[in-house]
Amino acid sequence: MLKKIKSANRLNELLFLGGLSLFCFALTILRYSYSDTKAFLFLNWNLFLAFVPWLLTTWLIIHPKIQQNKIIIGLVICVWLLFFPNAPYILTDLFHLRLKLSMPIWFDLVLILSFAWTGILFGFFSLWDIERILSKYLKQKYVTIVSISLLFLSSFGVYLGRYLRWNSWDIIQNPFGLALDISDRFLNPFVHSRTWGMTIFMGLLLCILYFSFKFIKKRE
């Protein structure tokens, strides 16, 4: 019975997130049809990348036997962490509102916020899954510490993507260049104050959002 309930909840989650994704896609098509410009069509790709972490953790959740293998869990979490920053990354697409484009700014605001909200949901739901899996092996306080660490690592990933233009797959295509940029920021932190400024404050924002979600969930 419990397994059926979990499957039903996961299906409802899929339908809800799928509906939000279709709504976002429809907004970009409406914008393209009205303005005849391809601006913001790229958000659909960004949202797909935000969907990948949720897909990975869903795979773990619906296969309980795999959760007993710590090596597989570790590998999945590593891949998950590569894509997880794509979820909050969409928030930074609000920077594009500064551009003078061919649609009312309120429409573009609704469009970007819709993508950002959906991306955040994909990310947070997947992080909840990670917590659920780790709680089988760690005490709750350590799970919380891991979650906070992952959120700040994600914030650092957002910086790498937004300002240094690194992508999730660059760890395979150009691992040495990526490692050089990352190591330089750790070896010379005071030279890269913007890196750590954005990482810290973006991380704090993500923690505020994430734990607000958890508080609302517990309140119910």
mmCIF file of C-alpha atoms in Angstrom:
data_model
loop_
_atom_site.group_PDB
_atom_site.id
_atom_site.type_symbol
_atom_site.label_atom_id
_atom_site.label_comp_id
_atom_site.label_asym_id
_atom_site.label_seq_id
_atom_site.Cartn_x
_atom_site.Cartn_y
_atom_site.Cartn_z
ATOM 1 C CA MET A 1 0.000 0.000 0.000
ATOM 2 C CA LEU A 2 2.787 2.417 0.941
ATOM 3 C CA LYS A 3 4.520 1.737 -2.376
ATOM 4 C CA LYS A 4 1.303 2.527 -4.259
ATOM 5 C CA ILE A 5 0.909 5.784 -2.348
ATOM 6 C CA LYS A 6 4.498 6.805 -3.179
ATOM 7 C CA SER A 7 3.962 5.943 -6.844
ATOM 8 C CA ALA A 8 0.752 7.996 -6.920
ATOM 9 C CA ASN A 9 2.502 10.950 -5.270
ATOM 10 C CA ARG A 10 5.339 10.761 -7.775
ATOM 11 C CA LEU A 11 2.863 10.647 -10.661
ATOM 12 C CA ASN A 12 1.021 13.684 -9.286
ATOM 13 C CA GLU A 13 4.344 15.477 -8.948
ATOM 14 C CA LEU A 14 5.220 14.598 -12.542
ATOM 15 C CA LEU A 15 1.872 15.850 -13.828
ATOM 16 C CA PHE A 16 2.171 19.080 -11.871
ATOM 17 C CA LEU A 17 5.731 19.835 -12.957
ATOM 18 C CA GLY A 18 4.935 18.728 -16.499
ATOM 19 C CA GLY A 19 1.983 21.112 -16.591
ATOM 20 C CA LEU A 20 4.150 23.987 -15.375
ATOM 21 C CA SER A 21 6.786 23.148 -17.988
ATOM 22 C CA LEU A 22 4.189 23.155 -20.767
ATOM 23 C CA PHE A 23 2.905 26.507 -19.533
ATOM 24 C CA CYS A 24 6.445 27.919 -19.692
ATOM 25 C CA PHE A 25 6.937 26.518 -23.178
ATOM 26 C CA ALA A 26 3.625 28.016 -24.299
ATOM 27 C CA LEU A 27 4.725 31.451 -23.065
ATOM 28 C CA THR A 28 7.867 31.322 -25.199
ATOM 29 C CA ILE A 29 5.892 30.207 -28.245
ATOM 30 C CA LEU A 30 3.398 33.036 -27.681
ATOM 31 C CA ARG A 31 6.250 35.495 -27.389
ATOM 32 C CA TYR A 32 7.908 34.166 -30.541
ATOM 33 C CA SER A 33 4.624 34.284 -32.496
ATOM 34 C CA TYR A 34 3.828 37.824 -31.386
ATOM 35 C CA SER A 35 7.279 39.422 -31.641
ATOM 36 C CA ASP A 36 8.876 37.213 -34.327
ATOM 37 C CA THR A 37 12.089 37.099 -32.269
ATOM 38 C CA LYS A 38 13.792 34.073 -30.760
ATOM 39 C CA ALA A 39 14.619 35.841 -27.510
ATOM 40 C CA PHE A 40 14.050 33.644 -24.434
ATOM 41 C CA LEU A 41 13.573 30.439 -26.425
ATOM 42 C CA PHE A 42 16.813 29.340 -24.766
ATOM 43 C CA LEU A 43 14.931 29.157 -21.463
ATOM 44 C CA ASN A 44 13.386 25.882 -22.605
ATOM 45 C CA TRP A 45 16.844 24.315 -22.763
ATOM 46 C CA ASN A 46 17.727 25.749 -19.342
ATOM 47 C CA LEU A 47 14.548 24.254 -17.917
ATOM 48 C CA PHE A 48 15.368 20.874 -19.418
ATOM 49 C CA LEU A 49 18.763 20.968 -17.680
ATOM 50 C CA ALA A 50 16.957 21.794 -14.418
ATOM 51 C CA PHE A 51 14.743 18.747 -15.022
ATOM 52 C CA VAL A 52 17.711 16.340 -15.115
ATOM 53 C CA PRO A 53 18.410 16.352 -11.319
ATOM 54 C CA TRP A 54 14.755 15.559 -10.626
ATOM 55 C CA LEU A 55 14.891 12.747 -13.179
ATOM 56 C CA LEU A 56 17.972 11.259 -11.499
ATOM 57 C CA THR A 57 16.522 11.271 -7.984
ATOM 58 C CA THR A 58 13.167 10.002 -9.246
ATOM 59 C CA TRP A 59 15.020 7.041 -10.725
ATOM 60 C CA LEU A 60 16.517 6.334 -7.291
ATOM 61 C CA ILE A 61 13.223 6.769 -5.457
ATOM 62 C CA ILE A 62 11.224 4.407 -7.661
ATOM 63 C CA HIS A 63 13.963 1.745 -7.375
ATOM 64 C CA PRO A 64 14.359 1.182 -3.605
ATOM 65 C CA LYS A 65 16.798 -1.708 -4.101
ATOM 66 C CA ILE A 66 19.287 0.603 -5.808
ATOM 67 C CA GLN A 67 19.235 2.821 -2.708
ATOM 68 C CA GLN A 68 20.935 0.000 -0.831
ATOM 69 C CA ASN A 69 24.041 0.385 -2.997
ATOM 70 C CA LYS A 70 26.124 3.243 -1.555
ATOM 71 C CA ILE A 71 28.437 3.334 -4.587
ATOM 72 C CA ILE A 72 25.570 3.899 -7.009
ATOM 73 C CA ILE A 73 24.064 6.503 -4.682
ATOM 74 C CA GLY A 74 27.403 8.322 -4.547
ATOM 75 C CA LEU A 75 27.784 8.270 -8.338
ATOM 76 C CA VAL A 76 24.226 9.498 -8.903
ATOM 77 C CA ILE A 77 24.686 12.322 -6.389
ATOM 78 C CA CYS A 78 27.898 13.388 -8.150
ATOM 79 C CA VAL A 79 26.109 13.543 -11.521
ATOM 80 C CA TRP A 80 23.141 15.203 -9.812
ATOM 81 C CA LEU A 81 25.411 17.911 -8.404
ATOM 82 C CA LEU A 82 26.719 18.707 -11.897
ATOM 83 C CA PHE A 83 23.199 19.522 -13.091
ATOM 84 C CA PHE A 84 21.614 20.846 -9.897
ATOM 85 C CA PRO A 85 22.947 24.437 -10.337
ATOM 86 C CA ASN A 86 20.899 24.666 -13.540
ATOM 87 C CA ALA A 87 17.754 24.851 -11.387
ATOM 88 C CA PRO A 88 18.547 28.124 -9.547
ATOM 89 C CA TYR A 89 20.550 29.391 -12.547
ATOM 90 C CA ILE A 90 17.316 30.403 -14.278
ATOM 91 C CA LEU A 91 16.835 33.047 -11.581
ATOM 92 C CA THR A 92 19.795 34.912 -13.050
ATOM 93 C CA ASP A 93 18.039 35.116 -16.410
ATOM 94 C CA LEU A 94 16.175 38.044 -14.858
ATOM 95 C CA PHE A 95 19.256 40.020 -15.929
ATOM 96 C CA HIS A 96 17.852 39.908 -19.468
ATOM 97 C CA LEU A 97 15.009 42.219 -18.435
ATOM 98 C CA ARG A 98 17.462 45.078 -18.812
ATOM 99 C CA LEU A 99 17.392 44.599 -22.556
ATOM 100 C CA LYS A 100 14.989 46.632 -24.679
ATOM 101 C CA LEU A 101 13.104 43.917 -26.497
ATOM 102 C CA SER A 102 9.913 43.775 -28.503
ATOM 103 C CA MET A 103 7.494 42.760 -25.733
ATOM 104 C CA PRO A 104 6.133 44.564 -22.664
ATOM 105 C CA ILE A 105 8.482 44.120 -19.745
ATOM 106 C CA TRP A 106 5.678 42.733 -17.564
ATOM 107 C CA PHE A 107 5.218 39.835 -20.002
ATOM 108 C CA ASP A 108 8.924 39.032 -19.999
ATOM 109 C CA LEU A 109 8.911 39.229 -16.201
ATOM 110 C CA VAL A 110 6.068 36.706 -15.983
ATOM 111 C CA LEU A 111 7.815 34.495 -18.540
ATOM 112 C CA ILE A 112 11.187 34.421 -16.786
ATOM 113 C CA LEU A 113 9.695 34.041 -13.300
ATOM 114 C CA SER A 114 7.571 31.125 -14.529
ATOM 115 C CA PHE A 115 10.681 29.350 -15.793
ATOM 116 C CA ALA A 116 12.638 30.239 -12.645
ATOM 117 C CA TRP A 117 9.875 28.984 -10.347
ATOM 118 C CA THR A 118 9.523 25.716 -12.254
ATOM 119 C CA GLY A 119 13.285 25.218 -12.280
ATOM 120 C CA ILE A 120 13.489 25.870 -8.540
ATOM 121 C CA LEU A 121 10.744 23.297 -7.939
ATOM 122 C CA PHE A 122 12.603 20.679 -9.980
ATOM 123 C CA GLY A 123 15.738 21.397 -7.964
ATOM 124 C CA PHE A 124 14.151 21.495 -4.512
ATOM 125 C CA PHE A 125 12.040 18.397 -5.087
ATOM 126 C CA SER A 126 15.177 16.536 -6.146
ATOM 127 C CA LEU A 127 17.047 17.793 -3.067
ATOM 128 C CA TRP A 128 14.207 16.487 -0.895
ATOM 129 C CA ASP A 129 14.736 13.124 -2.562
ATOM 130 C CA ILE A 130 18.452 13.276 -1.771
ATOM 131 C CA GLU A 131 17.633 14.023 1.871
ATOM 132 C CA ARG A 132 15.199 11.120 2.013
ATOM 133 C CA ILE A 133 17.845 8.738 0.697
ATOM 134 C CA LEU A 134 20.653 10.046 2.909
ATOM 135 C CA SER A 135 18.443 9.887 6.020
ATOM 136 C CA LYS A 136 18.740 6.099 5.807
ATOM 137 C CA TYR A 137 22.464 6.383 6.486
ATOM 138 C CA LEU A 138 22.938 9.686 8.353
ATOM 139 C CA LYS A 139 21.387 11.446 11.323
ATOM 140 C CA GLN A 140 19.042 14.292 10.505
ATOM 141 C CA LYS A 141 21.445 17.031 11.614
ATOM 142 C CA TYR A 142 24.096 15.713 9.222
ATOM 143 C CA VAL A 143 21.556 15.495 6.401
ATOM 144 C CA THR A 144 20.748 19.163 6.998
ATOM 145 C CA ILE A 145 24.443 20.059 6.883
ATOM 146 C CA VAL A 146 24.793 18.179 3.587
ATOM 147 C CA SER A 147 21.778 20.017 2.137
ATOM 148 C CA ILE A 148 23.167 23.422 3.105
ATOM 149 C CA SER A 149 26.551 22.479 1.633
ATOM 150 C CA LEU A 150 24.918 21.372 -1.619
ATOM 151 C CA LEU A 151 22.985 24.641 -1.862
ATOM 152 C CA PHE A 152 26.162 26.702 -1.472
ATOM 153 C CA LEU A 153 27.996 24.489 -3.963
ATOM 154 C CA SER A 154 25.087 25.063 -6.316
ATOM 155 C CA SER A 155 25.449 28.805 -5.819
ATOM 156 C CA PHE A 156 29.111 28.529 -6.791
ATOM 157 C CA GLY A 157 28.010 26.558 -9.849
ATOM 158 C CA VAL A 158 25.587 29.340 -10.783
ATOM 159 C CA TYR A 159 28.478 31.794 -10.713
ATOM 160 C CA LEU A 160 30.572 29.526 -12.935
ATOM 161 C CA GLY A 161 27.731 29.314 -15.421
ATOM 162 C CA ARG A 162 26.604 32.930 -15.435
ATOM 163 C CA TYR A 163 29.922 34.784 -15.382
ATOM 164 C CA LEU A 164 32.518 32.272 -16.583
ATOM 165 C CA ARG A 165 30.118 30.563 -19.009
ATOM 166 C CA TRP A 166 30.970 27.012 -17.944
ATOM 167 C CA ASN A 167 28.370 24.313 -18.588
ATOM 168 C CA SER A 168 27.608 21.032 -16.826
ATOM 169 C CA TRP A 169 29.186 18.962 -19.604
ATOM 170 C CA ASP A 170 32.427 20.977 -19.607
ATOM 171 C CA ILE A 171 33.703 18.677 -16.872
ATOM 172 C CA ILE A 172 34.087 16.172 -19.734
ATOM 173 C CA GLN A 173 34.806 18.515 -22.672
ATOM 174 C CA ASN A 174 37.309 20.789 -20.913
ATOM 175 C CA PRO A 175 38.036 19.479 -17.402
ATOM 176 C CA PHE A 176 41.474 21.116 -17.140
ATOM 177 C CA GLY A 177 40.198 24.577 -18.036
ATOM 178 C CA LEU A 178 37.338 24.225 -15.561
ATOM 179 C CA ALA A 179 39.676 22.956 -12.830
ATOM 180 C CA LEU A 180 42.062 25.868 -13.494
ATOM 181 C CA ASP A 181 39.307 28.468 -13.097
ATOM 182 C CA ILE A 182 37.984 26.838 -9.922
ATOM 183 C CA SER A 183 41.405 26.335 -8.307
ATOM 184 C CA ASP A 184 42.415 29.931 -9.054
ATOM 185 C CA ARG A 185 39.437 31.181 -7.064
ATOM 186 C CA PHE A 186 40.343 29.041 -4.080
ATOM 187 C CA LEU A 187 44.049 29.847 -4.212
ATOM 188 C CA ASN A 188 43.455 33.601 -4.701
ATOM 189 C CA PRO A 189 40.134 34.296 -2.946
ATOM 190 C CA PHE A 190 40.750 38.020 -2.405
ATOM 191 C CA VAL A 191 41.395 38.564 -6.119
ATOM 192 C CA HIS A 192 37.969 37.090 -6.892
ATOM 193 C CA SER A 193 35.772 38.888 -4.392
ATOM 194 C CA ARG A 194 32.822 38.917 -6.807
ATOM 195 C CA THR A 195 32.961 35.124 -7.003
ATOM 196 C CA TRP A 196 32.619 34.666 -3.275
ATOM 197 C CA GLY A 197 30.231 37.570 -2.847
ATOM 198 C CA MET A 198 27.755 36.025 -5.267
ATOM 199 C CA THR A 199 28.357 32.506 -3.965
ATOM 200 C CA ILE A 200 27.656 33.486 -0.360
ATOM 201 C CA PHE A 201 24.611 35.661 -0.971
ATOM 202 C CA MET A 202 23.119 33.398 -3.634
ATOM 203 C CA GLY A 203 23.690 30.473 -1.294
ATOM 204 C CA LEU A 204 21.925 32.308 1.518
ATOM 205 C CA LEU A 205 18.985 33.056 -0.776
ATOM 206 C CA LEU A 206 18.718 29.407 -1.822
ATOM 207 C CA CYS A 207 18.853 28.300 1.814
ATOM 208 C CA ILE A 208 16.113 30.782 2.712
ATOM 209 C CA LEU A 209 13.921 29.556 -0.139
ATOM 210 C CA TYR A 210 14.586 25.879 0.493
ATOM 211 C CA PHE A 211 14.015 25.908 4.232
ATOM 212 C CA SER A 212 10.950 28.104 3.765
ATOM 213 C CA PHE A 213 9.553 25.312 1.595
ATOM 214 C CA LYS A 214 10.363 22.763 4.281
ATOM 215 C CA PHE A 215 8.778 24.920 6.971
ATOM 216 C CA ILE A 216 5.569 25.243 4.954
ATOM 217 C CA LYS A 217 5.551 21.482 4.414
ATOM 218 C CA LYS A 218 5.944 20.774 8.141
ATOM 219 C CA ARG A 219 3.259 23.343 8.991
ATOM 220 C CA GLU A 220 0.729 21.267 7.108
#
